[in-house]
Structure formats: structure tokens, C-alpha cells
Short mmCIF file of C-alpha atoms in Angstrom, two decimals:
data_model
loop_
_atom_site.label_atom_id
_atom_site.label_comp_id
_atom_site.label_asym_id
_atom_site.label_seq_id
_atom_site.Cartn_x
_atom_site.Cartn_y
_atom_site.Cartn_z
CA MET A 1 1.44 -5.78 3.44
CA SER A 2 3.64 -8.56 2.13
CA GLY A 3 5.74 -7.56 -0.87
CA ALA A 4 4.94 -3.91 -0.21
CA PRO A 5 7.57 -1.18 0.11
CA MET A 6 8.57 -0.21 3.63
CA VAL A 7 8.52 3.46 2.59
CA VAL A 8 7.43 5.26 -0.58
CA LEU A 9 8.86 8.71 -1.36
CA VAL A 10 6.93 11.24 -3.42
CA GLY A 11 7.58 14.87 -4.28
CA PRO A 12 8.58 17.22 -7.08
CA MET A 13 11.53 16.77 -9.39
CA GLY A 14 14.80 17.78 -7.77
CA VAL A 15 13.53 17.46 -4.18
CA GLY A 16 16.04 14.74 -3.37
CA LYS A 17 13.95 11.57 -3.50
CA SER A 18 16.87 9.54 -4.89
CA THR A 19 19.45 10.89 -2.46
CA VAL A 20 17.18 10.58 0.58
CA GLY A 21 15.87 7.24 -0.67
CA HIS A 22 19.37 5.76 -0.79
CA LEU A 23 20.15 7.11 2.69
CA LEU A 24 16.86 5.84 4.12
CA ALA A 25 17.40 2.40 2.61
CA GLU A 26 20.88 2.28 4.10
CA ARG A 27 19.65 3.36 7.54
CA LEU A 28 16.78 0.83 7.44
CA GLY A 29 18.93 -1.97 6.06
CA VAL A 30 16.72 -2.52 2.99
CA GLY A 31 17.00 -2.12 -0.78
CA TYR A 32 16.30 1.05 -2.75
CA ARG A 33 14.34 1.30 -6.00
CA ASP A 34 13.39 4.26 -8.20
CA THR A 35 10.58 3.93 -10.74
CA ASP A 36 12.24 6.50 -13.03
CA GLU A 37 15.33 4.25 -13.15
CA ASP A 38 13.07 1.25 -13.86
CA ILE A 39 11.52 3.11 -16.80
CA VAL A 40 14.88 4.14 -18.26
CA ALA A 41 16.16 0.55 -17.97
CA ALA A 42 13.01 -0.98 -19.50
CA GLU A 43 12.71 1.56 -22.32
CA GLY A 44 16.44 1.88 -23.05
CA ARG A 45 16.21 5.66 -23.27
CA ALA A 46 16.03 8.73 -21.08
CA ILE A 47 12.70 9.97 -19.75
CA ALA A 48 13.19 13.27 -21.60
CA ASP A 49 13.55 11.26 -24.83
CA ILE A 50 10.29 9.41 -24.15
CA PHE A 51 8.53 12.76 -23.60
CA VAL A 52 9.92 14.20 -26.84
CA ALA A 53 9.41 11.13 -29.03
CA ASP A 54 6.11 9.80 -27.67
CA GLY A 55 4.55 12.59 -25.60
CA GLU A 56 3.55 12.88 -21.96
CA PRO A 57 0.44 10.62 -22.15
CA VAL A 58 2.55 7.67 -23.39
CA PHE A 59 5.14 8.33 -20.69
CA ARG A 60 2.43 8.47 -17.99
CA GLU A 61 1.10 5.04 -19.08
CA ILE A 62 4.62 3.57 -18.93
CA GLU A 63 5.09 5.20 -15.52
CA LYS A 64 1.76 3.88 -14.20
CA ARG A 65 2.80 0.29 -15.09
CA ALA A 66 6.27 0.75 -13.56
CA VAL A 67 4.80 2.06 -10.30
CA ARG A 68 2.27 -0.78 -10.09
CA VAL A 69 5.01 -3.39 -10.59
CA ALA A 70 7.33 -1.73 -8.06
CA LEU A 71 4.60 -1.36 -5.42
CA ALA A 72 3.76 -5.05 -5.78
CA GLY A 73 7.28 -6.39 -5.73
CA HIS A 74 9.66 -4.15 -3.77
CA GLU A 75 9.94 -4.35 0.01
CA GLY A 76 12.47 -1.59 0.69
CA VAL A 77 12.43 2.14 -0.03
CA LEU A 78 10.71 3.15 -3.26
CA ALA A 79 10.97 6.57 -4.92
CA LEU A 80 8.33 7.59 -7.45
CA GLY A 81 8.75 10.07 -10.29
CA GLY A 82 7.47 13.57 -9.60
CA GLY A 83 4.31 13.16 -11.67
CA ALA A 84 3.39 9.59 -10.70
CA ILE A 85 0.73 10.85 -8.29
CA LEU A 86 -1.21 12.46 -11.15
CA ASP A 87 -2.78 9.07 -11.87
CA ALA A 88 -5.85 8.26 -9.75
CA ASP A 89 -5.15 4.50 -9.87
CA THR A 90 -1.63 5.11 -8.58
CA ARG A 91 -2.97 7.30 -5.76
CA ALA A 92 -5.41 4.50 -4.85
CA LEU A 93 -2.53 2.00 -4.76
CA LEU A 94 -0.69 4.29 -2.32
CA ALA A 95 -3.60 4.41 0.13
CA GLY A 96 -2.71 2.87 3.49
CA ARG A 97 1.02 2.77 2.76
CA ARG A 98 3.84 4.66 4.46
CA VAL A 99 4.29 7.53 2.01
CA ILE A 100 6.54 10.47 2.69
CA TYR A 101 6.05 13.65 0.68
CA LEU A 102 9.36 15.49 0.43
CA SER A 103 8.46 19.14 -0.09
CA MET A 104 10.39 22.25 -1.12
CA ASP A 105 9.62 25.78 -2.24
CA VAL A 106 10.47 27.27 -5.63
CA GLU A 107 13.64 29.02 -4.39
CA GLU A 108 15.00 25.70 -3.16
CA ALA A 109 14.05 24.10 -6.49
CA VAL A 110 16.01 26.78 -8.35
CA LYS A 111 19.07 26.15 -6.18
CA ARG A 112 18.91 22.37 -6.57
CA THR A 113 17.95 21.84 -10.18
CA GLY A 114 18.78 25.18 -11.73
CA LEU A 115 15.38 24.47 -13.32
CA ASN A 116 17.23 23.44 -16.43
CA ALA A 117 15.99 22.23 -19.80
CA ALA A 118 16.93 18.60 -19.02
CA ARG A 119 13.58 18.55 -17.21
CA PRO A 120 11.08 18.22 -20.07
CA LEU A 121 8.18 19.79 -18.19
CA LEU A 122 10.27 22.87 -17.35
CA ALA A 123 11.75 23.69 -20.75
CA ILE A 124 10.11 27.13 -21.15
CA ASN A 125 9.96 29.68 -18.30
CA PRO A 126 11.04 27.09 -15.72
CA ARG A 127 10.29 29.07 -12.55
CA LYS A 128 6.71 29.81 -13.63
CA GLN A 129 6.19 26.24 -14.84
CA TRP A 130 7.56 24.79 -11.59
CA ARG A 131 5.12 26.94 -9.60
CA GLU A 132 2.22 25.84 -11.84
CA LEU A 133 3.23 22.18 -11.57
CA MET A 134 3.32 22.46 -7.78
CA GLU A 135 -0.05 24.23 -7.65
CA ALA A 136 -1.52 21.33 -9.64
CA ARG A 137 0.28 18.60 -7.69
CA ARG A 138 0.74 19.75 -4.08
CA HIS A 139 -2.72 18.60 -2.94
CA LEU A 140 -2.12 15.21 -4.62
CA TYR A 141 1.19 14.74 -2.81
CA GLU A 142 -0.54 15.67 0.43
CA GLU A 143 -3.46 13.32 -0.33
CA VAL A 144 -1.21 10.25 -0.56
CA ALA A 145 1.23 11.23 2.20
CA SER A 146 1.41 9.70 5.66
CA ALA A 147 3.91 12.43 6.52
CA VAL A 148 5.30 15.59 4.94
CA VAL A 149 9.00 16.35 5.36
CA ALA A 150 10.24 19.78 4.28
CA THR A 151 13.65 19.68 2.62
CA ASP A 152 14.32 23.42 2.37
CA GLY A 153 17.69 24.38 3.84
CA ARG A 154 18.32 20.84 5.13
CA THR A 155 21.09 18.42 4.28
CA PRO A 156 20.11 15.00 2.89
CA GLU A 157 21.10 13.50 6.24
CA GLU A 158 18.79 15.91 8.11
CA VAL A 159 15.92 15.11 5.73
CA THR A 160 16.56 11.38 6.18
CA GLN A 161 16.46 11.74 9.97
CA ALA A 162 13.23 13.77 9.76
CA ALA A 163 11.72 11.04 7.55
CA LEU A 164 12.74 8.37 10.05
CA ASP A 165 11.28 10.41 12.89
CA ALA A 166 8.01 10.85 10.96
CA LEU A 167 7.82 7.10 10.35
CA GLU A 168 8.40 6.35 14.02
CA LEU A 169 5.52 8.67 14.89
CA LYS A 170 3.28 6.85 12.43
CA GLU A 171 4.24 3.46 13.83
CA ALA A 172 3.70 4.43 17.48
#
């Protein structure tokens, strides 16, 4: 697929898509891109501010466009925002691509993010909301994934190696 990302990372907020994405890109000798960073740059404001000012539906439309553009024009490692897979068109665009779902359980999420209020979808009762988000999204992450890599109790380097190993299995 010319112009297509070598690897796309999906998973919940705080799972380490950015950290692992940078490491993967370095190991593969390619560029790294994050659609959340694209949105912040294009909109000139934080994602949380878009949620508060315009609401989630507006944010999801902006996100859908950002993902479509990135999938068409980036050849390295691409990380998608945690909710990008909610959109059926986005899931269709991911079909047939090398997609790695980075997974973690709620205890790991608490350790990594503190489930703090800077995450707009977790502002009230974060642990319960994180569980509900994952119940709604897990099957969608799995639907688009070529491989699932658990991140619980692993260093970013270990997760990166597991992702590389999973890709090698897919290419064999």
C-alpha cells in the first residue's frame, strides 16, 4: 500500500501509543506521527478544550478527518487517539493494514495515567468510566488489530520488542 503507514497503533488512552510509537519508528528507521498531535496543531488548542467547547461529536469529526489524512499520507508509524476506532469508516480504512492493539487492564491504567481529570472522558469516577470505555471499545480494537500486544507490567522497550515480534509473525 503506497503512502500507507508501516504500522498503526491503537489502544486506550495512557497505554503508551506515543512512547512505543516513537521507539518503533526509531527501530524501523521511519517517521512517527500521532493523529492527536495533528489535531492539536491544526486546531490550535488542546483536545480537552475541543471537548469542552464543542462537544465530543465535533471532536470525533475532526479526528475522523485527521485519521483519514494520516492514513493516506504517512508511511512510518502512526498512533491513533484512543477513540478513533469508534468510527465505522475509520475501522474500514484500517482493514488490511498492520494494526497493533496495545492493551492494558484498569490497574495498569490507574498506575500510568492516575486516571486524572485532564482526560475529558474520565472526569467523573475515572476508574468506572475507564472500565465502561474499555467494555465499549475492546471489541473494536480487536476488530481492527492484526496483533494484540499486552503492555501490563512491561517497559516501553519490552512492548516495542513484542510489537516487532508480532509484526514479523504477520509478515512470515
